[in-house]
Coordinates of C-alpha atoms in Angstrom, one line a residue:
Chain A
M1 CA 0.1 -0.1 -0.1
A2 CA 1.2 3.6 -0.5
T3 CA 2.7 5.1 2.3
Q4 CA 0.3 7.9 2.5
D5 CA -2.2 5.2 3.7
V6 CA -0.3 4.7 6.9
I7 CA -2.6 6.4 9.4
A8 CA -0.9 5.3 12.5
R9 CA 2.5 4.2 13.2
S10 CA 4.0 2.8 16.2
A11 CA 6.3 5.1 18.4
T12 CA 5.4 8.3 16.6
T13 CA 3.8 11.3 18.4
T14 CA 2.9 13.3 15.2
E15 CA 0.0 13.0 12.9
R16 CA 0.2 10.7 10.1
P17 CA -0.8 11.7 6.5
S18 CA -4.5 11.2 6.6
I19 CA -6.3 13.4 3.9
R20 CA -7.3 10.4 1.7
E21 CA -10.5 8.7 2.4
I22 CA -10.3 5.0 2.1
G23 CA -13.0 2.7 3.1
E24 CA -12.4 0.6 6.1
V25 CA -12.5 -3.2 5.2
A26 CA -13.4 -6.0 7.7
K27 CA -13.1 -9.8 7.7
L28 CA -16.4 -11.2 9.2
I29 CA -16.3 -14.8 10.4
D30 CA -19.5 -16.7 11.0
T31 CA -19.0 -19.1 13.9
S32 CA -22.5 -20.4 13.1
K33 CA -21.3 -21.8 9.8
C34 CA -17.8 -22.9 10.5
I35 CA -17.4 -26.6 10.3
G36 CA -14.0 -26.5 11.9
C37 CA -12.1 -28.1 8.6
K38 CA -9.0 -26.0 9.0
A39 CA -8.9 -24.9 5.3
C40 CA -8.3 -21.4 6.6
Q41 CA -5.3 -22.5 8.4
V42 CA -3.8 -24.3 5.6
A43 CA -4.5 -21.5 3.0
C44 CA -2.8 -19.0 5.7
S45 CA 0.3 -20.9 5.7
E46 CA 0.2 -21.6 1.9
W47 CA -0.1 -17.8 1.0
N48 CA 2.2 -16.8 3.4
D49 CA 4.9 -19.5 2.9
L50 CA 4.8 -20.6 6.6
R51 CA 5.6 -23.9 7.7
D52 CA 4.9 -24.5 11.3
E53 CA 6.6 -27.3 13.1
V54 CA 4.5 -30.4 13.2
G55 CA 3.5 -30.7 16.7
T56 CA 1.8 -33.4 19.0
S57 CA -1.7 -34.1 19.5
H58 CA -3.2 -32.6 22.9
G59 CA -6.2 -34.8 22.7
T60 CA -8.3 -32.0 21.2
Y61 CA -8.9 -30.9 17.6
D62 CA -6.9 -27.7 18.1
N63 CA -3.7 -28.3 16.2
P64 CA -1.7 -26.3 16.8
I65 CA -2.8 -25.8 20.4
D66 CA -2.3 -22.1 20.1
L67 CA -1.0 -19.4 17.8
T68 CA 2.5 -19.3 17.0
A69 CA 4.8 -17.1 15.2
E70 CA 4.4 -19.6 12.2
S71 CA 0.5 -20.2 12.6
W72 CA -1.1 -16.8 12.4
T73 CA -4.8 -18.4 12.5
V74 CA -5.9 -21.5 14.5
M75 CA -9.1 -22.9 14.9
K76 CA -10.1 -23.4 18.4
F77 CA -12.8 -25.9 19.4
A78 CA -14.8 -25.6 22.6
E79 CA -17.5 -28.0 23.7
Y80 CA -20.3 -26.1 25.5
E81 CA -23.5 -27.7 27.1
N82 CA -26.4 -25.3 26.9
P83 CA -28.1 -25.4 30.0
Q84 CA -31.4 -24.1 28.4
S85 CA -31.6 -26.6 25.6
G86 CA -29.5 -29.1 27.0
N87 CA -27.7 -29.4 23.8
L88 CA -24.0 -30.1 23.5
E89 CA -22.9 -27.5 21.3
W90 CA -19.4 -27.4 19.4
L91 CA -18.3 -23.8 19.2
I92 CA -15.7 -23.3 16.9
R93 CA -13.6 -20.0 16.5
K94 CA -10.8 -19.0 14.2
D95 CA -8.5 -17.3 16.5
G96 CA -6.2 -14.5 14.9
C97 CA -5.5 -11.0 15.1
M98 CA -8.7 -8.8 15.5
H99 CA -7.0 -5.7 13.7
C100 CA -8.3 -3.3 16.2
A101 CA -9.2 0.3 15.3
E102 CA -7.2 1.2 18.5
P103 CA -4.4 -1.4 18.4
G104 CA -2.8 -2.1 21.8
C105 CA 0.2 -3.8 20.1
L106 CA 0.8 -0.5 18.2
K107 CA 0.3 1.6 21.5
A108 CA 3.0 -0.5 23.3
C109 CA 5.5 -0.8 20.4
P110 CA 8.6 1.4 21.2
S111 CA 10.2 1.0 17.5
P112 CA 9.0 3.8 15.1
G113 CA 7.1 2.1 12.4
A114 CA 7.5 -1.6 13.3
I115 CA 3.7 -1.6 13.6
V116 CA 1.5 0.3 11.2
K117 CA -2.2 0.8 10.9
Y118 CA -3.4 1.4 7.2
A119 CA -6.4 3.7 6.4
N120 CA -8.4 0.5 5.5
G121 CA -8.1 -0.6 9.2
I122 CA -5.4 -3.3 8.8
V123 CA -2.7 -3.4 11.5
D124 CA 0.5 -4.7 10.3
F125 CA 3.7 -5.6 11.8
N126 CA 7.0 -4.5 9.9
Q127 CA 9.3 -7.1 11.1
D128 CA 12.3 -5.2 9.2
K129 CA 12.0 -2.6 12.0
C130 CA 10.9 -4.9 14.9
I131 CA 13.4 -5.0 17.8
G132 CA 12.0 -8.3 19.4
C133 CA 11.2 -6.7 22.7
G134 CA 7.8 -8.2 22.9
Y135 CA 6.1 -5.0 24.0
C136 CA 3.2 -5.9 21.5
I137 CA 2.5 -9.1 23.4
T138 CA 2.1 -7.1 26.5
G139 CA -0.1 -4.4 24.9
C140 CA -2.6 -6.8 23.1
P141 CA -5.9 -7.4 24.4
F142 CA -6.6 -10.6 22.6
D143 CA -3.0 -12.5 23.1
V144 CA -2.4 -12.4 19.5
P145 CA 1.1 -11.4 18.6
R146 CA 4.0 -14.2 18.9
L147 CA 7.9 -13.7 19.1
S148 CA 9.6 -16.1 16.6
E149 CA 12.1 -18.4 18.4
K150 CA 14.0 -18.1 15.1
D151 CA 14.5 -14.6 14.3
K152 CA 13.2 -13.0 17.6
K153 CA 10.7 -10.9 15.5
A154 CA 7.1 -10.6 16.2
Y155 CA 4.4 -12.1 13.9
K156 CA 0.7 -12.3 13.5
C157 CA -2.1 -12.2 10.9
T158 CA -1.5 -9.4 8.2
L159 CA -5.1 -9.8 7.1
C160 CA -3.2 -10.7 3.9
S161 CA -2.5 -6.9 3.4
D162 CA -0.6 -7.9 0.3
R163 CA -3.4 -9.5 -1.4
V164 CA -5.9 -6.8 0.1
S165 CA -4.0 -3.9 -1.4
V166 CA -4.4 -5.4 -5.0
G167 CA -8.0 -6.0 -4.6
L168 CA -7.9 -9.7 -3.5
E169 CA -9.7 -11.2 -0.4
P170 CA -7.5 -12.7 2.5
A171 CA -6.2 -16.4 1.4
C172 CA -8.5 -17.6 4.3
V173 CA -11.7 -16.2 3.0
K174 CA -10.9 -17.4 -0.5
T175 CA -10.5 -20.9 0.6
C176 CA -13.3 -21.3 3.2
P177 CA -15.7 -24.0 1.7
T178 CA -18.9 -22.9 3.7
G179 CA -18.6 -19.4 3.2
A180 CA -18.3 -19.0 6.9
I181 CA -15.4 -16.2 6.5
V182 CA -16.5 -13.1 4.1
F183 CA -14.5 -10.1 3.4
G184 CA -15.4 -6.6 2.2
S185 CA -16.1 -3.2 3.2
K186 CA -17.0 -2.9 6.9
E187 CA -20.2 -1.3 6.4
D188 CA -21.2 -4.3 3.9
M189 CA -20.0 -6.8 6.5
K190 CA -21.9 -5.3 9.3
E191 CA -24.9 -5.6 7.0
H192 CA -24.2 -9.2 6.0
A193 CA -23.8 -10.1 9.6
A194 CA -27.3 -8.2 10.6
G195 CA -29.0 -10.8 8.0
R196 CA -27.2 -13.6 9.5
I197 CA -28.1 -12.6 13.1
A198 CA -31.7 -12.1 12.2
D199 CA -31.6 -15.7 10.7
L200 CA -29.9 -17.4 13.7
K201 CA -32.3 -15.5 15.9
E202 CA -35.2 -17.2 14.0
R203 CA -33.7 -20.5 14.7
G204 CA -33.8 -20.1 18.4
F205 CA -30.3 -18.2 19.2
D206 CA -32.1 -15.3 20.7
K207 CA -29.0 -14.1 22.1
A208 CA -27.0 -14.2 18.6
G209 CA -25.2 -11.1 17.7
L210 CA -22.1 -9.3 16.2
Y211 CA -18.7 -9.2 17.8
D212 CA -17.1 -5.8 17.1
P213 CA -16.2 -4.7 20.6
D214 CA -16.2 -1.0 21.3
G215 CA -13.6 -1.2 24.0
V216 CA -10.9 -1.3 21.3
G217 CA -12.6 1.1 19.1
G218 CA -14.2 -1.7 17.0
T219 CA -12.4 -4.3 15.1
H220 CA -11.6 -5.3 11.4
V221 CA -12.2 -8.9 12.3
M222 CA -15.5 -9.4 13.6
Y223 CA -17.4 -12.7 14.6
V224 CA -21.3 -13.7 14.2
L225 CA -21.6 -15.4 17.5
H226 CA -24.7 -17.6 18.7
H227 CA -24.0 -16.5 22.0
A228 CA -22.9 -12.9 21.7
D229 CA -23.9 -12.2 25.4
Q230 CA -21.1 -14.7 26.2
P231 CA -18.2 -14.3 24.1
S232 CA -16.0 -16.1 26.3
L233 CA -17.6 -19.5 25.5
Y234 CA -15.6 -19.3 22.4
S235 CA -12.4 -20.6 23.8
E236 CA -11.9 -17.4 25.9
L237 CA -12.6 -14.7 23.6
P238 CA -12.5 -11.6 25.8
N239 CA -16.1 -10.5 26.7
E240 CA -14.8 -6.9 27.0
P241 CA -11.7 -6.2 25.4
A242 CA -9.8 -3.0 26.0
I243 CA -6.3 -2.1 26.2
S244 CA -5.3 -2.8 29.8
P245 CA -5.2 0.3 32.3
L246 CA -1.6 -0.6 33.0
V247 CA -0.7 -0.6 29.3
S248 CA -2.4 2.8 28.8
L249 CA -0.5 4.2 32.0
W250 CA 2.9 2.8 30.8
K251 CA 2.7 3.8 27.3
G252 CA 0.3 6.8 27.9
V253 CA 0.4 9.6 30.4
A254 CA 3.6 8.3 31.9
K255 CA 5.7 9.0 28.9
P256 CA 5.5 12.6 28.9
L257 CA 5.2 13.0 32.6
A258 CA 8.4 11.1 33.2
L259 CA 10.4 13.2 30.6
L260 CA 8.9 16.3 31.9
G261 CA 9.9 15.2 35.7
M262 CA 13.4 14.4 34.5
G263 CA 13.9 17.7 32.7
A264 CA 12.3 19.5 35.6
A265 CA 14.9 17.8 38.0
V266 CA 17.7 19.0 35.9
L267 CA 16.4 22.4 35.4
A268 CA 15.8 22.9 39.2
G269 CA 19.4 21.9 39.6
F270 CA 20.5 24.5 37.4
F271 CA 18.3 27.5 38.9
H272 CA 19.2 26.3 42.5
Y273 CA 23.1 26.7 41.4
T274 CA 22.3 30.2 39.9
R275 CA 20.4 31.4 42.7
V276 CA 21.7 29.9 46.0
G277 CA 25.0 29.0 44.6
P278 CA 27.5 26.5 45.5
V279 CA 28.7 25.5 48.9
R280 CA 32.7 26.2 49.2
V281 CA 34.6 25.4 52.1
E282 CA 36.7 28.4 53.3
E283 CA 40.2 27.2 52.9
D284 CA 41.3 29.3 56.1
E285 CA 39.5 26.6 58.4
A286 CA 42.0 24.2 57.2
E287 CA 44.6 26.3 59.2
A288 CA 42.5 26.3 62.2
P289 CA 44.4 24.9 65.3
G290 CA 44.1 21.3 65.6
A291 CA 44.5 20.6 61.9
T292 CA 47.9 22.1 62.0
G293 CA 48.8 21.2 65.7
V294 CA 49.2 17.6 64.4
H295 CA 51.6 18.3 61.5
Q296 CA 54.0 20.7 62.9
V297 CA 57.0 21.1 60.3
D298 CA 59.8 23.2 60.3
P299 CA 59.3 26.4 58.4
A300 CA 62.3 25.9 56.2
V301 CA 60.8 22.7 54.9
H302 CA 58.6 23.1 52.1
V303 CA 56.1 20.3 51.3
V304 CA 55.5 19.9 47.8
D305 CA 52.8 17.8 46.7
P306 CA 52.7 17.3 42.9
K307 CA 48.9 16.2 43.3
E308 CA 48.0 19.6 44.9
P309 CA 46.0 21.8 42.7
R310 CA 47.6 25.2 42.1
A311 CA 45.4 28.0 42.2
Chain B
M1 CA 47.2 17.3 50.2
K2 CA 49.1 15.7 52.8
H3 CA 46.7 16.7 55.5
D4 CA 43.4 15.4 53.6
I5 CA 41.4 12.5 54.9
E6 CA 40.8 9.6 52.7
R7 CA 37.0 9.1 52.2
Y8 CA 36.9 6.4 49.6
T9 CA 39.4 3.5 49.0
P10 CA 40.4 2.7 45.4
S11 CA 38.1 -0.2 45.4
Q12 CA 35.2 1.7 46.7
R13 CA 35.9 4.3 43.9
S14 CA 36.3 1.7 41.3
N15 CA 33.0 0.0 42.5
H16 CA 31.2 3.3 42.3
W17 CA 32.5 4.3 38.9
A18 CA 31.6 1.0 37.5
V19 CA 28.1 1.1 38.7
A20 CA 28.0 4.9 37.4
I21 CA 29.1 3.9 33.8
L22 CA 26.6 1.0 33.7
F23 CA 23.9 3.2 35.0
V24 CA 24.3 5.7 32.3
L25 CA 24.3 2.9 29.7
A26 CA 21.3 1.3 31.1
A27 CA 19.2 4.4 31.5
L28 CA 20.2 5.7 27.9
S29 CA 19.1 2.3 26.4
G30 CA 16.1 2.1 28.6
L31 CA 15.1 5.6 27.9
A32 CA 15.4 4.7 24.0
L33 CA 12.8 2.2 24.6
F34 CA 10.5 4.2 26.8
H35 CA 9.6 7.4 24.9
P36 CA 9.6 7.7 21.0
A37 CA 11.4 10.8 21.3
L38 CA 14.4 9.2 22.7
F39 CA 14.4 6.3 20.3
G40 CA 17.3 7.7 18.5
L41 CA 19.6 7.0 21.8
S42 CA 19.2 3.1 20.5
G43 CA 21.9 4.5 17.9
L44 CA 24.4 4.4 20.5
F45 CA 24.1 0.8 20.8
G46 CA 24.1 -0.3 17.4
G47 CA 20.1 0.2 16.6
G48 CA 16.8 -1.0 18.3
T49 CA 17.4 -4.5 18.2
W50 CA 21.0 -4.4 19.9
T51 CA 19.5 -1.9 22.5
R52 CA 16.9 -4.5 23.2
I53 CA 19.6 -7.4 23.3
L54 CA 22.1 -5.3 25.5
H55 CA 19.8 -3.4 28.1
P56 CA 19.0 -6.4 30.5
F57 CA 22.4 -7.4 30.3
I58 CA 23.7 -4.1 31.1
G59 CA 21.1 -3.8 34.0
A60 CA 22.0 -7.2 35.4
A61 CA 25.6 -6.1 35.5
M62 CA 24.8 -2.9 37.3
F63 CA 22.5 -4.7 39.8
I64 CA 25.3 -7.0 40.8
L65 CA 27.9 -4.3 41.2
F66 CA 25.5 -2.0 43.0
L67 CA 24.9 -4.7 45.5
V68 CA 28.5 -5.0 46.2
L69 CA 28.6 -1.2 46.7
A70 CA 25.5 -1.1 48.8
L71 CA 26.8 -3.8 51.1
R72 CA 30.1 -1.9 51.5
F73 CA 28.2 1.2 52.6
R74 CA 25.3 -0.2 54.4
A75 CA 26.7 0.3 58.1
H76 CA 27.1 3.9 57.3
N77 CA 23.2 4.5 55.9
R78 CA 21.3 3.7 59.2
L79 CA 19.0 6.7 59.6
D80 CA 18.8 8.2 63.3
A81 CA 16.9 10.8 65.2
N82 CA 19.3 13.5 63.9
D83 CA 18.6 12.6 60.3
R84 CA 15.1 12.9 60.8
Q85 CA 15.6 16.4 62.1
W86 CA 17.9 17.0 59.4
L87 CA 15.2 16.2 56.9
R88 CA 12.8 18.2 58.7
Q89 CA 14.9 21.3 58.1
M90 CA 15.0 20.9 54.2
N91 CA 14.7 24.5 53.9
D92 CA 17.7 25.3 55.7
V93 CA 19.8 22.4 53.6
V94 CA 18.7 24.1 50.3
H95 CA 19.4 27.5 51.4
N96 CA 23.0 26.5 52.5
R97 CA 22.5 27.2 56.1
E98 CA 24.4 24.3 57.2
E99 CA 25.3 25.7 60.5
K100 CA 21.7 25.3 61.9
L101 CA 21.6 21.8 61.0
P102 CA 22.2 18.8 63.4
P103 CA 25.8 17.4 63.2
V104 CA 26.2 15.2 60.5
G105 CA 28.3 11.7 60.5
R106 CA 29.8 10.0 57.5
Y107 CA 26.4 10.7 55.5
N108 CA 23.9 13.1 55.9
A109 CA 20.3 12.3 56.1
G110 CA 19.9 13.4 52.4
Q111 CA 22.7 10.9 51.3
K112 CA 21.2 8.0 53.6
V113 CA 17.7 8.6 52.0
L114 CA 19.3 8.5 48.4
Y115 CA 20.9 5.3 49.5
W116 CA 17.8 3.6 50.5
V117 CA 15.8 5.0 47.6
L118 CA 18.6 3.4 45.2
V119 CA 18.5 0.1 47.0
L120 CA 14.7 -0.1 46.6
C121 CA 14.7 1.1 42.9
M122 CA 17.2 -1.4 42.0
L123 CA 15.4 -4.3 43.6
V124 CA 12.3 -3.4 41.8
L125 CA 14.0 -2.9 38.6
L126 CA 15.8 -6.3 38.8
V127 CA 12.6 -8.3 39.7
S128 CA 10.3 -6.3 37.1
G129 CA 13.3 -6.6 34.6
I130 CA 13.6 -10.2 34.7
L131 CA 9.9 -10.6 34.3
I132 CA 9.8 -8.7 31.1
W133 CA 12.9 -10.1 29.8
R134 CA 11.3 -11.8 26.9
E135 CA 14.1 -14.1 25.6
Y136 CA 14.6 -15.9 28.8
F137 CA 11.8 -15.4 31.4
S138 CA 8.4 -14.0 30.3
S139 CA 7.0 -17.0 29.1
Y140 CA 6.9 -18.3 32.7
F141 CA 4.4 -15.3 33.7
G142 CA 1.0 -14.3 33.0
I143 CA 0.0 -11.2 31.1
T144 CA -1.2 -9.1 33.9
T145 CA 2.0 -9.8 35.7
L146 CA 4.1 -8.6 32.6
R147 CA 2.2 -5.4 32.5
L148 CA 2.4 -4.5 36.0
A149 CA 6.1 -5.3 35.6
A150 CA 6.3 -3.1 32.7
V151 CA 4.8 -0.2 34.5
L152 CA 6.8 -0.7 37.8
H153 CA 10.2 -1.1 35.7
A154 CA 9.3 2.3 34.0
A155 CA 8.5 3.9 37.5
A156 CA 11.4 2.5 39.4
A157 CA 13.7 3.7 36.4
F158 CA 12.1 7.2 36.6
V159 CA 12.6 7.4 40.5
L160 CA 16.2 6.2 40.0
I161 CA 17.0 8.6 37.2
V162 CA 15.7 11.7 39.2
S163 CA 17.7 10.4 42.2
I164 CA 20.9 10.4 40.1
I165 CA 20.3 13.7 38.7
V166 CA 19.9 14.9 42.4
H167 CA 22.8 13.1 43.4
I168 CA 25.2 14.3 40.5
Y169 CA 23.6 17.9 41.2
A170 CA 24.7 17.7 45.0
A171 CA 28.2 16.7 44.0
I172 CA 28.4 19.8 41.8
W173 CA 26.7 21.9 44.3
I174 CA 28.9 21.1 47.4
K175 CA 32.5 21.8 46.2
G176 CA 35.1 19.4 47.5
S177 CA 32.7 16.3 47.1
M178 CA 34.0 15.5 43.6
G179 CA 37.4 14.9 44.7
A180 CA 36.3 12.2 47.4
M181 CA 35.1 10.0 44.7
L182 CA 37.7 11.1 42.0
Y183 CA 41.1 10.7 44.0
G184 CA 39.3 9.5 47.4
T185 CA 40.2 12.6 49.6
V186 CA 38.4 15.4 51.1
S187 CA 40.3 18.3 53.0
R188 CA 40.0 18.4 56.8
A189 CA 38.0 21.9 56.5
W190 CA 35.3 20.1 54.1
A191 CA 34.8 17.2 56.5
R192 CA 34.5 19.7 59.7
K193 CA 32.0 21.6 57.7
H194 CA 29.9 19.0 55.9
H195 CA 30.3 15.9 58.3
P196 CA 31.4 17.3 61.5
A197 CA 30.7 14.1 63.6
W198 CA 32.8 12.0 61.0
A199 CA 35.5 14.4 61.2
K200 CA 35.8 14.3 64.9
D201 CA 36.0 10.6 64.6
V202 CA 38.5 10.3 62.0
E203 CA 40.7 12.8 63.8
R204 CA 40.3 11.0 67.2
K205 CA 42.0 7.9 65.4

């Protein structure tokens, strides 16, 4: 994408180019249509040339068990016994970066330009500028970024920013066999979701709804959930995600206040020096009785100390 | 001068300056990661990635040498009733009205408070620093712990840096102090004026 489309940039305090009006995009994941086939995981690793280590089974369908630096999306399978219907529900969620409108990773990142947000809403990591500190992990409300063991750089879903920039949909969307993942303008996706939610409500899921959490300003990856009142049922999807107050303190108000405090301490010293002045010892005091009494020398003897500073 | 009093031995001075040099390096590399306006400081360390790699090792080395220094000086830094009185008369202190203050021993109350603030900051920095050291330790801790550690690390570093600014200024302000740490000696007059109780002790020996 053109550099003028970078509307937010990590460790940058001035405004970014923002006069071009580019519509926001979004990926909509309909959990009610997902069959857990993992084609999206395969498409992601295929398009992005990622080959994660073949791991071991943890006794569940989750494989790998969690996101890694080389698995940017992972299907998470949760078994839920619905107390109302008595049904066992298999809640499958495609986990990955949510592309927040207010990204915690970007707020926490200390390296200028290592994390950017494009005008279309995609949040992208620039590994070339990544220093490997892991602050993005600390900042993320969704526990998404992963540091690679190989190169100590942070990785996550790019929303296929390379494909989107040339008018293609993300690889996972392209491959999804049931149409559970769709991609388009954020407005269109909300509209599409509204239709799906109405359908689900008719089928008895009266708490069905859209997951586009306000706490992070909305996201550019949204879910249709059958149980939108309990997102945490879906393998710990946060109920009310927001940038942690600790992160806001650390990478928000503390930054300018600390610099101000340090600057003020230096200035206070300077002004103290120029107003009150230094404390000098009257060298006459050195000749006070007691000091000289111990070290009487013959007046003819001149003690010369090469180290003594000559005024 | 022949009549001067030794205040610091060569090993104490080397220890102090080793900690001081490591502090400057840790502060510059840490500030680079703290505020975008100071990210340029990472250039001094070979770029952002090198800054990230080096900072924790510098900090760990600083802590170890600081620990040795703090143990050397711990006996002289116990606060007593005179010290509390000294702190109450802060106004006299900053206006150079030293004659009004209670007699000071080897260290005045300000120096003792600095000592304990540094000890506390160093401990907080060590523990929080280990927690947020991604390469070796962070994976063992939960996200809230890490966030808290990041905040505490920054807060302790801020207090430490401001304390050291005060420490350096005090050395510039009180003429004759710098020599104590540079060559090891102070004049007898200096000792009698600023640390009369200590001077009496030394002269008695």
